[in-house]
Amino acid sequence: MTWWRDAVVYQVYPRSFQDSDGDGVGDIRGITRRLDEVAALGVDALWLSPMYPSPLADGGYDITDFTGVDPSLGTLDDLAELVAGTHRRGMRLLLDLVPNHTSIEHPWFRAHPDRYIWAGGAANNWKAAFGGSVWTRDERAGRWYLHSFFPEQPDLDWRNPEVPAAMRDVVRTWLGRGVDGFRLDALDSLGKHPDLLDDPPAAGPPPFPDTPDAAGLERRHSRNWMPTIRPVLAALREAAGDAFLVGEVYRPTDELGPYLESLTCAFVFELLFSPWEAEAVGGALDRAAGLDGAAWVLSNHDFGRVGARIGERNQRAAAMLLLTLPGTAFLYQGDEIGLLDGPGGDPPVDRYNRDRVRHPMQWDGGRQGGFTTGTPWLPAVDPAARNVADQRADPASLWSLHRDLIALRHELRGGLELVAAEPGGLLAYRRGDVLVALNLGGDELDLPAGEPLLRTHPGPRLGPGEGAMLRG
Ligand code: NOJ
């Protein structure tokens, strides 16, 4: 049951994928309708960002019922059809499990307040992920509760045995409904120092982007507290059996090891945040290549689109990078057609400025890109310029490059051996007898020797933003 070895997982953001009923919001039936297009890319699995009932304070990551489907997205029957349709096409379906917090509107918050973390006041200097203190006063309880994210997302207290028991049931329920695994949200937030000690001042910049107030602190006690996290992960693994579990751990690569004791794999955020520069990317690859469980990702629903971050010119080489690495590769919907960051919502929907990476999929060149017959909840960006239908018909398109890379990926063998990471721009590595050469610099480079298997661009040399897979 190791289907995930070197698999490609396609991330679906349900509200922005395909609307089936004209209300302007993507839904589960819409995803089922587009399964042939997803399967045509050759991916092995789909991961759905949360589709559970939610008041949408955080795009669905604030959940009121872990085993339901939000009525605006469909029903449990719709989800059963999606599971069946995915399996019929030889793909798997993963859900997003959010073990760190619930919505403040989850019935537990009033009925079982002891499943959350409380104090008599703002107990320490910890900062929430989206800014401000982690402590908010609940007027009804007259006490302060802890939230690592928005105040509408109170953190669960995993030291209360009712929490692991309830979450195990959630995992088993979904596996019983045919789901193949989970992406686990915000795992490093799960463990806090039991004495709620202050975070010390930071000695340097944070490893990854953080809010200005949190960047001044080292998140030593508010996050990543392994004595608490280890048993949580063990409980989730026990419930999941041998199902696929990929962890979102917002920590550097050298801290992922203990998480991987229970997970199948963990996202390598060092690669996502690496500057597009051969030495930096090579370093990120080298540090993670030894992990048994690297999950590679270049964009998702939280951070900038690939092309927006590293430049449109580099999109094809970035696709070659992502899809030739050993391990599990995660491709965010829209990256296969080169969607860029959009203008976002007006007024904004997300309070943390992430609308720009959540614009609807563009299936065709129509005004709404085939996403909806109604008014989309976020506007289409540029469907006439970029859409799946046009790019599927064009063998030289970015979509076709993704399909070809995925097809070739399944022939790649062995681990990653870094061959070159030169300040001038050449990044090269081997997978068995295949050499992958990418130009991350600004000058033309010589094409390394070997029989070309796949090129991002034709031509006698390797220009900026170009890549080649060569045998020999
Ligand atoms: C990470 C998710 O990817 C993000 O969208 C969400 O806001 C936080 N976790 C909190 O659940």
Coordinates of C-alpha atoms and ligand atoms in Angstrom, one line a residue:
M1 CA 0.0 0.0 0.0
T2 CA 2.7 2.5 -0.9
W3 CA 1.0 4.2 -3.8
W4 CA 2.3 7.5 -2.6
R5 CA 6.0 6.8 -3.4
D6 CA 6.9 9.4 -6.0
A7 CA 3.2 10.2 -6.4
V8 CA 1.8 13.5 -7.6
V9 CA -1.0 14.9 -5.4
Y10 CA -3.2 17.6 -6.9
Q11 CA -4.6 20.2 -4.4
V12 CA -8.1 21.2 -5.0
Y13 CA -9.5 24.4 -3.2
P14 CA -13.1 23.4 -3.4
R15 CA -14.7 26.8 -3.4
S16 CA -12.6 27.8 -6.4
F17 CA -12.5 24.7 -8.5
Q18 CA -15.9 24.2 -10.3
D19 CA -19.4 25.5 -9.5
S20 CA -22.1 23.1 -10.5
D21 CA -25.2 25.0 -9.5
G22 CA -24.6 28.6 -10.6
D23 CA -24.3 30.1 -7.1
G24 CA -20.8 31.3 -7.8
V25 CA -19.1 29.0 -5.3
G26 CA -17.3 25.8 -6.3
D27 CA -18.8 22.6 -4.9
I28 CA -18.3 18.9 -4.6
R29 CA -20.3 18.0 -7.6
G30 CA -18.3 20.4 -9.6
I31 CA -15.1 18.6 -8.6
T32 CA -16.6 15.3 -9.7
R33 CA -17.5 16.8 -13.0
R34 CA -13.9 17.8 -13.7
L35 CA -12.3 14.5 -12.7
D36 CA -11.5 13.5 -16.3
E37 CA -9.5 16.7 -16.7
V38 CA -7.6 16.0 -13.5
A39 CA -7.0 12.4 -14.5
A40 CA -5.7 13.5 -17.9
L41 CA -2.8 15.2 -16.2
G42 CA -1.8 11.8 -14.8
V43 CA -1.9 12.7 -11.1
D44 CA -2.2 10.0 -8.5
A45 CA -4.4 11.7 -5.9
L46 CA -6.5 14.7 -5.1
W47 CA -6.3 16.6 -1.8
L48 CA -9.3 18.7 -0.9
S49 CA -8.9 21.7 1.3
P50 CA -11.6 21.7 3.9
M51 CA -15.1 21.2 2.7
Y52 CA -16.7 20.8 6.2
P53 CA -19.4 22.9 7.7
S54 CA -17.8 26.3 8.5
P55 CA -18.7 29.9 9.2
L56 CA -15.7 30.7 7.0
A57 CA -13.7 32.9 9.3
D58 CA -10.6 31.2 7.8
G59 CA -11.6 29.9 4.4
G60 CA -13.0 26.6 5.9
Y61 CA -10.2 25.9 8.3
D62 CA -12.6 26.9 11.1
I63 CA -14.8 23.8 11.3
T64 CA -18.1 23.2 13.1
D65 CA -18.5 19.6 12.2
F66 CA -15.5 17.4 11.4
T67 CA -17.5 14.7 9.8
G68 CA -19.9 16.7 7.7
V69 CA -20.0 18.6 4.4
D70 CA -20.8 22.3 4.2
P71 CA -24.3 22.6 2.7
S72 CA -23.0 25.3 0.3
L73 CA -20.6 22.7 -1.1
G74 CA -22.9 19.7 -1.2
T75 CA -23.8 16.6 0.8
L76 CA -22.3 13.4 2.1
D77 CA -23.8 11.6 -1.0
D78 CA -22.0 14.1 -3.3
L79 CA -18.8 13.3 -1.5
A80 CA -19.4 9.5 -1.8
E81 CA -19.8 10.1 -5.6
L82 CA -16.6 12.0 -5.6
V83 CA -14.8 9.2 -3.8
A84 CA -16.2 6.6 -6.2
G85 CA -15.4 8.7 -9.3
T86 CA -11.8 9.3 -8.1
H87 CA -11.3 5.6 -7.4
R88 CA -12.8 4.6 -10.7
R89 CA -10.2 6.6 -12.5
G90 CA -7.4 5.0 -10.4
M91 CA -6.8 8.0 -8.2
R92 CA -7.0 8.5 -4.4
L93 CA -8.8 11.1 -2.4
L94 CA -7.3 12.9 0.6
L95 CA -9.1 15.2 3.0
D96 CA -7.7 18.0 5.1
L97 CA -7.8 17.2 8.8
V98 CA -7.5 20.1 11.2
P99 CA -6.6 18.7 14.6
N100 CA -5.3 21.9 16.2
H101 CA -8.5 23.9 16.5
T102 CA -12.2 24.1 15.8
S103 CA -14.5 27.0 14.9
I104 CA -15.6 29.0 17.9
E105 CA -19.1 28.0 16.7
H106 CA -18.3 24.3 17.0
P107 CA -20.8 22.9 19.6
W108 CA -17.9 21.7 21.7
F109 CA -16.8 25.2 22.6
R110 CA -19.9 25.7 24.8
A111 CA -20.8 22.0 25.6
H112 CA -17.2 20.9 26.3
P113 CA -15.1 23.9 27.2
D114 CA -12.6 21.7 28.9
R115 CA -11.5 20.5 25.4
Y116 CA -9.9 23.9 24.9
I117 CA -7.1 25.8 26.6
W118 CA -8.1 28.5 29.1
A119 CA -6.4 31.0 31.4
G120 CA -7.5 33.8 33.7
G121 CA -5.9 36.5 31.5
A122 CA -3.5 36.8 28.6
A123 CA -1.1 34.3 30.2
N124 CA 2.0 35.0 28.1
N125 CA 3.5 36.8 25.2
W126 CA 2.7 34.3 22.5
K127 CA 1.6 35.6 19.1
A128 CA -1.1 34.2 16.8
A129 CA -0.2 33.2 13.3
F130 CA -2.2 36.1 11.8
G131 CA -1.1 38.7 14.3
G132 CA -2.0 39.8 17.8
S133 CA -2.0 37.8 21.0
V134 CA -3.0 34.1 21.1
W135 CA -5.3 35.0 24.0
T136 CA -8.8 36.4 23.6
R137 CA -11.4 36.9 26.4
D138 CA -14.6 35.0 26.1
E139 CA -17.2 37.3 27.6
R140 CA -19.6 34.4 28.3
A141 CA -17.1 32.4 30.2
G142 CA -15.3 35.3 31.7
R143 CA -12.0 33.6 30.9
W144 CA -9.4 33.8 28.1
Y145 CA -8.9 31.1 25.5
L146 CA -5.9 30.3 23.4
H147 CA -6.0 30.5 19.6
S148 CA -2.9 30.0 17.5
F149 CA -4.7 31.4 14.4
F150 CA -7.7 33.8 14.2
P151 CA -9.7 34.4 17.4
E152 CA -12.6 32.4 15.8
Q153 CA -10.4 29.3 15.9
P154 CA -9.8 28.2 19.5
D155 CA -7.1 25.6 20.0
L156 CA -8.0 22.2 21.3
D157 CA -6.4 20.8 24.4
W158 CA -5.0 17.5 23.3
R159 CA -4.1 16.7 27.0
N160 CA -7.8 16.1 27.6
P161 CA -8.3 12.5 26.5
E162 CA -11.7 13.3 25.0
V163 CA -9.9 15.2 22.2
P164 CA -7.8 12.3 20.9
A165 CA -10.7 10.0 21.3
A166 CA -13.0 12.3 19.3
M167 CA -10.4 12.9 16.6
R168 CA -9.7 9.2 16.2
D169 CA -13.4 8.7 15.5
V170 CA -13.2 11.4 12.9
V171 CA -10.3 9.7 11.1
R172 CA -12.0 6.3 11.2
T173 CA -15.3 7.8 10.0
W174 CA -13.7 9.2 6.9
L175 CA -11.6 6.1 6.2
G176 CA -14.8 4.1 6.5
R177 CA -16.3 6.3 3.9
G178 CA -13.5 5.4 1.5
V179 CA -11.2 8.3 1.8
D180 CA -7.5 7.4 1.4
G181 CA -5.7 9.7 3.8
F182 CA -5.3 13.2 5.1
R183 CA -3.3 16.3 4.9
L184 CA -2.8 17.3 8.6
D185 CA -3.1 21.0 9.2
A186 CA -0.8 23.1 11.4
L187 CA 0.9 20.3 13.2
D188 CA 3.6 22.4 14.9
S189 CA 0.9 24.4 16.6
L190 CA -0.4 21.3 18.4
G191 CA 2.3 21.2 21.0
K192 CA 2.8 24.1 23.5
H193 CA 4.9 24.2 26.6
P194 CA 2.7 23.0 29.4
D195 CA 3.7 25.9 31.7
L196 CA 2.8 28.4 29.0
L197 CA 6.3 30.0 29.3
D198 CA 7.0 33.2 27.4
D199 CA 8.6 32.9 24.0
P200 CA 12.1 34.4 24.2
P201 CA 13.3 37.3 22.0
A202 CA 14.4 36.0 18.6
A203 CA 18.2 35.9 17.9
G204 CA 17.7 36.2 14.2
P205 CA 15.1 36.4 11.5
P206 CA 12.3 33.7 11.6
P207 CA 12.9 30.6 9.4
F208 CA 9.8 31.3 7.3
P209 CA 7.6 34.4 6.8
D210 CA 5.9 35.5 10.0
T211 CA 3.9 38.5 11.2
P212 CA 6.0 41.5 12.3
D213 CA 5.0 41.0 16.0
A214 CA 5.8 37.3 16.0
A215 CA 9.1 37.7 14.1
G216 CA 10.6 39.4 17.1
L217 CA 10.1 36.2 19.1
E218 CA 11.5 32.7 18.8
R219 CA 8.5 30.4 18.8
R220 CA 10.2 28.1 21.3
H221 CA 7.4 27.5 23.7
S222 CA 4.3 28.4 21.8
R223 CA 4.9 25.9 19.0
N224 CA 6.7 22.7 18.1
W225 CA 6.7 21.3 21.7
M226 CA 7.5 17.6 20.8
P227 CA 6.6 16.0 24.2
T228 CA 3.0 17.0 23.4
I229 CA 3.1 16.6 19.7
R230 CA 4.5 13.0 19.6
P231 CA 1.6 11.4 21.3
V232 CA -0.9 13.3 19.2
L233 CA 0.7 12.1 16.0
A234 CA 0.9 8.6 17.4
A235 CA -2.8 8.7 18.2
L236 CA -3.7 9.9 14.7
R237 CA -1.4 7.3 13.1
E238 CA -3.0 4.6 15.2
A239 CA -6.5 5.6 14.0
A240 CA -5.3 6.0 10.4
G241 CA -3.6 2.6 10.1
D242 CA -1.5 2.6 7.0
A243 CA -3.4 5.4 5.3
F244 CA -1.4 8.3 3.8
L245 CA -0.7 11.2 6.2
V246 CA 1.1 14.3 5.0
G247 CA 1.9 16.9 7.6
E248 CA 1.9 20.7 7.4
V249 CA 4.8 21.5 9.7
Y250 CA 5.8 25.1 9.4
R251 CA 9.4 24.4 10.5
P252 CA 12.8 24.0 8.8
T253 CA 13.8 20.7 7.3
D254 CA 16.1 19.7 10.1
E255 CA 13.2 19.7 12.6
L256 CA 10.9 17.4 10.6
G257 CA 12.4 14.1 11.7
P258 CA 10.4 13.6 14.9
Y259 CA 7.2 14.3 13.0
L260 CA 8.0 11.7 10.4
E261 CA 8.1 9.0 13.0
S262 CA 4.3 9.0 12.6
L263 CA 3.6 10.7 9.3
T264 CA 4.0 9.4 5.8
C265 CA 5.6 12.6 4.7
A266 CA 5.9 16.3 5.5
F267 CA 5.9 19.4 3.3
V268 CA 9.4 20.8 2.7
F269 CA 8.7 24.5 3.1
E270 CA 12.4 25.3 2.8
L271 CA 12.0 24.7 -0.9
L272 CA 8.8 26.8 -1.2
F273 CA 10.5 29.7 0.5
S274 CA 13.9 29.3 -1.2
P275 CA 14.9 32.2 -3.5
W276 CA 15.0 31.1 -7.1
E277 CA 18.7 30.8 -7.1
A278 CA 20.7 27.6 -7.8
E279 CA 22.8 27.5 -4.6
A280 CA 19.7 28.2 -2.4
V281 CA 17.5 25.7 -4.1
G282 CA 20.3 23.2 -4.2
G283 CA 20.8 23.6 -0.5
A284 CA 17.1 23.1 0.2
L285 CA 17.1 19.9 -1.9
D286 CA 20.2 18.6 -0.3
R287 CA 18.9 19.1 3.2
A288 CA 15.6 17.4 2.4
A289 CA 16.7 14.7 0.0
G290 CA 17.8 12.4 2.9
L291 CA 14.4 12.6 4.6
D292 CA 12.3 9.5 4.3
G293 CA 9.2 11.4 3.6
A294 CA 9.8 14.6 1.6
A295 CA 6.6 16.2 0.3
W296 CA 7.6 18.8 -2.3
V297 CA 5.5 21.8 -2.8
L298 CA 6.0 25.1 -4.6
S299 CA 2.7 26.8 -3.9
N300 CA -0.7 26.3 -2.2
H301 CA -3.7 28.3 -1.0
D302 CA -1.7 30.3 1.5
F303 CA 1.4 31.6 -0.3
G304 CA 2.1 33.3 -3.7
R305 CA 1.6 31.5 -6.9
V306 CA 4.8 30.0 -8.4
G307 CA 4.9 32.4 -11.3
A308 CA 4.2 35.4 -9.1
R309 CA 7.0 34.4 -6.7
I310 CA 9.8 33.4 -9.0
G311 CA 8.7 35.1 -12.3
E312 CA 6.7 33.8 -15.2
R313 CA 9.8 33.1 -17.2
N314 CA 10.7 30.4 -14.7
Q315 CA 7.4 28.5 -14.5
R316 CA 8.4 25.7 -16.9
A317 CA 11.7 25.0 -15.1
A318 CA 9.9 25.1 -11.7
A319 CA 7.4 22.5 -13.0
M320 CA 10.4 20.3 -14.1
L321 CA 12.0 20.8 -10.6
L322 CA 8.8 19.9 -8.7
L323 CA 8.0 16.8 -10.8
T324 CA 11.4 15.2 -11.0
L325 CA 12.2 15.1 -7.2
P326 CA 12.0 11.8 -5.4
G327 CA 9.1 11.7 -2.9
T328 CA 5.6 13.0 -3.1
A329 CA 5.0 16.1 -5.2
F330 CA 2.0 18.5 -4.5
L331 CA 0.6 20.5 -7.3
Y332 CA -1.8 23.3 -6.5
Q333 CA -4.8 23.7 -8.8
G334 CA -4.1 26.3 -11.5
D335 CA -0.3 26.0 -11.4
E336 CA -0.5 23.6 -14.3
I337 CA -1.8 26.5 -16.5
G338 CA 0.4 29.1 -15.0
L339 CA -2.2 31.1 -13.0
L340 CA -0.6 34.1 -11.4
D341 CA -1.7 35.9 -8.2
G342 CA -5.0 37.8 -8.9
P343 CA -6.3 41.1 -7.5
G344 CA -8.1 39.3 -4.7
G345 CA -11.6 40.2 -3.5
D346 CA -13.2 43.6 -3.3
P347 CA -13.9 43.8 -0.4
P348 CA -11.4 41.2 0.7
V349 CA -12.8 37.8 1.8
D350 CA -9.7 36.6 3.6
R351 CA -8.4 38.8 6.4
Y352 CA -4.9 37.6 5.8
N353 CA -4.6 38.7 2.2
R354 CA -4.8 35.2 0.6
D355 CA -7.6 35.8 -1.8
R356 CA -5.0 36.6 -4.5
V357 CA -4.1 32.9 -4.6
R358 CA -7.6 31.5 -4.4
H359 CA -9.2 32.8 -7.6
P360 CA -11.3 30.3 -9.6
M361 CA -9.9 27.7 -11.9
Q362 CA -9.9 28.7 -15.6
W363 CA -11.3 25.8 -17.6
D364 CA -12.0 27.6 -20.9
G365 CA -11.7 31.1 -22.4
G366 CA -15.2 32.3 -21.5
R367 CA -15.8 35.3 -19.3
Q368 CA -15.9 33.2 -16.2
G369 CA -13.5 30.6 -17.4
G370 CA -16.1 27.9 -17.3
F371 CA -16.0 28.0 -13.5
T372 CA -19.6 29.2 -13.0
T373 CA -22.7 30.4 -14.9
G374 CA -23.3 32.8 -12.0
T375 CA -21.2 35.5 -10.4
P376 CA -18.0 34.0 -8.9
W377 CA -17.2 34.6 -5.3
L378 CA -13.8 35.8 -6.4
P379 CA -13.4 37.2 -9.9
A380 CA -11.7 35.2 -12.7
V381 CA -8.2 36.5 -13.4
D382 CA -7.5 36.0 -17.1
P383 CA -9.3 33.0 -18.6
A384 CA -8.9 34.1 -22.2
A385 CA -5.1 34.1 -21.7
R386 CA -4.8 31.0 -19.6
N387 CA -7.2 28.1 -19.5
V388 CA -7.2 24.3 -19.5
A389 CA -9.0 23.7 -22.8
D390 CA -6.6 25.8 -24.9
Q391 CA -3.6 24.4 -23.1
R392 CA -4.7 20.8 -23.5
A393 CA -5.0 21.3 -27.2
D394 CA -1.5 22.8 -27.4
P395 CA 1.4 20.2 -27.0
A396 CA 3.8 23.0 -26.2
S397 CA 1.7 24.5 -23.3
L398 CA 2.5 24.5 -19.6
W399 CA -0.4 22.1 -19.0
S400 CA 1.1 19.7 -21.6
L401 CA 4.5 20.0 -20.0
H402 CA 3.0 19.0 -16.7
R403 CA 1.3 16.0 -18.2
D404 CA 4.6 14.9 -20.0
L405 CA 6.6 15.4 -16.8
I406 CA 4.2 13.4 -14.7
A407 CA 4.3 10.6 -17.3
L408 CA 8.1 10.6 -17.3
R409 CA 8.2 10.8 -13.5
H410 CA 7.0 7.3 -13.1
E411 CA 10.0 6.1 -15.0
L412 CA 12.5 7.9 -12.7
R413 CA 14.3 5.7 -10.2
G414 CA 16.4 6.2 -7.1
G415 CA 17.2 9.1 -4.8
L416 CA 18.4 12.5 -5.6
E417 CA 22.1 13.1 -6.2
L418 CA 23.0 16.8 -6.4
V419 CA 25.5 17.4 -9.2
A420 CA 25.7 21.2 -9.5
A421 CA 24.3 24.2 -7.7
E422 CA 26.3 27.0 -9.3
P423 CA 26.1 30.7 -8.5
G424 CA 26.0 31.2 -12.3
G425 CA 22.6 29.5 -12.4
L426 CA 23.0 25.8 -13.2
L427 CA 21.2 23.5 -10.9
A428 CA 21.7 19.8 -11.8
Y429 CA 20.9 16.5 -10.1
R430 CA 20.6 12.9 -11.0
R431 CA 17.9 10.4 -10.5
G432 CA 19.5 7.1 -11.5
D433 CA 20.7 7.5 -15.1
V434 CA 18.7 10.7 -15.7
L435 CA 20.2 14.1 -15.3
V436 CA 17.9 17.0 -14.6
A437 CA 19.5 20.4 -15.6
L438 CA 17.8 23.7 -14.8
N439 CA 19.0 27.2 -15.5
L440 CA 18.0 29.4 -12.6
G441 CA 20.3 32.2 -13.6
G442 CA 20.1 35.1 -16.1
D443 CA 22.6 33.8 -18.8
E444 CA 22.5 31.1 -21.4
L445 CA 24.3 27.9 -20.4
D446 CA 25.7 25.0 -22.3
L447 CA 23.3 22.0 -22.5
P448 CA 24.9 19.1 -20.6
A449 CA 25.7 16.0 -22.6
G450 CA 23.2 13.2 -22.8
E451 CA 20.2 12.0 -24.8
P452 CA 17.4 14.5 -24.3
L453 CA 14.3 13.0 -22.8
L454 CA 12.3 16.1 -22.2
R455 CA 13.0 19.8 -22.7
T456 CA 11.1 22.8 -21.3
H457 CA 12.1 24.7 -24.4
P458 CA 13.7 23.7 -27.7
G459 CA 17.1 25.1 -28.8
P460 CA 20.8 24.2 -28.8
R461 CA 21.5 25.7 -25.3
L462 CA 19.9 26.1 -21.9
G463 CA 18.5 29.6 -21.6
P464 CA 17.4 31.3 -18.5
G465 CA 14.2 29.6 -17.1
E466 CA 14.9 26.5 -19.1
G467 CA 15.3 22.9 -18.1
A468 CA 16.2 19.6 -19.6
M469 CA 16.0 15.9 -18.7
L470 CA 18.8 13.9 -20.2
R471 CA 19.8 10.3 -20.1
G472 CA 23.4 9.3 -19.8
Ligands
NOJ1 C1 -2.8 26.2 7.5 C2 -3.7 26.4 6.4 O1 -3.1 26.0 5.2 C3 -4.2 27.8 6.4 O2 -5.0 28.1 5.2 C4 -5.0 28.0 7.7 O3 -5.3 29.4 7.7 C5 -4.2 27.6 8.9 N1 -3.4 26.4 8.7 C6 -5.1 27.5 10.1 O4 -5.9 26.3 10.0

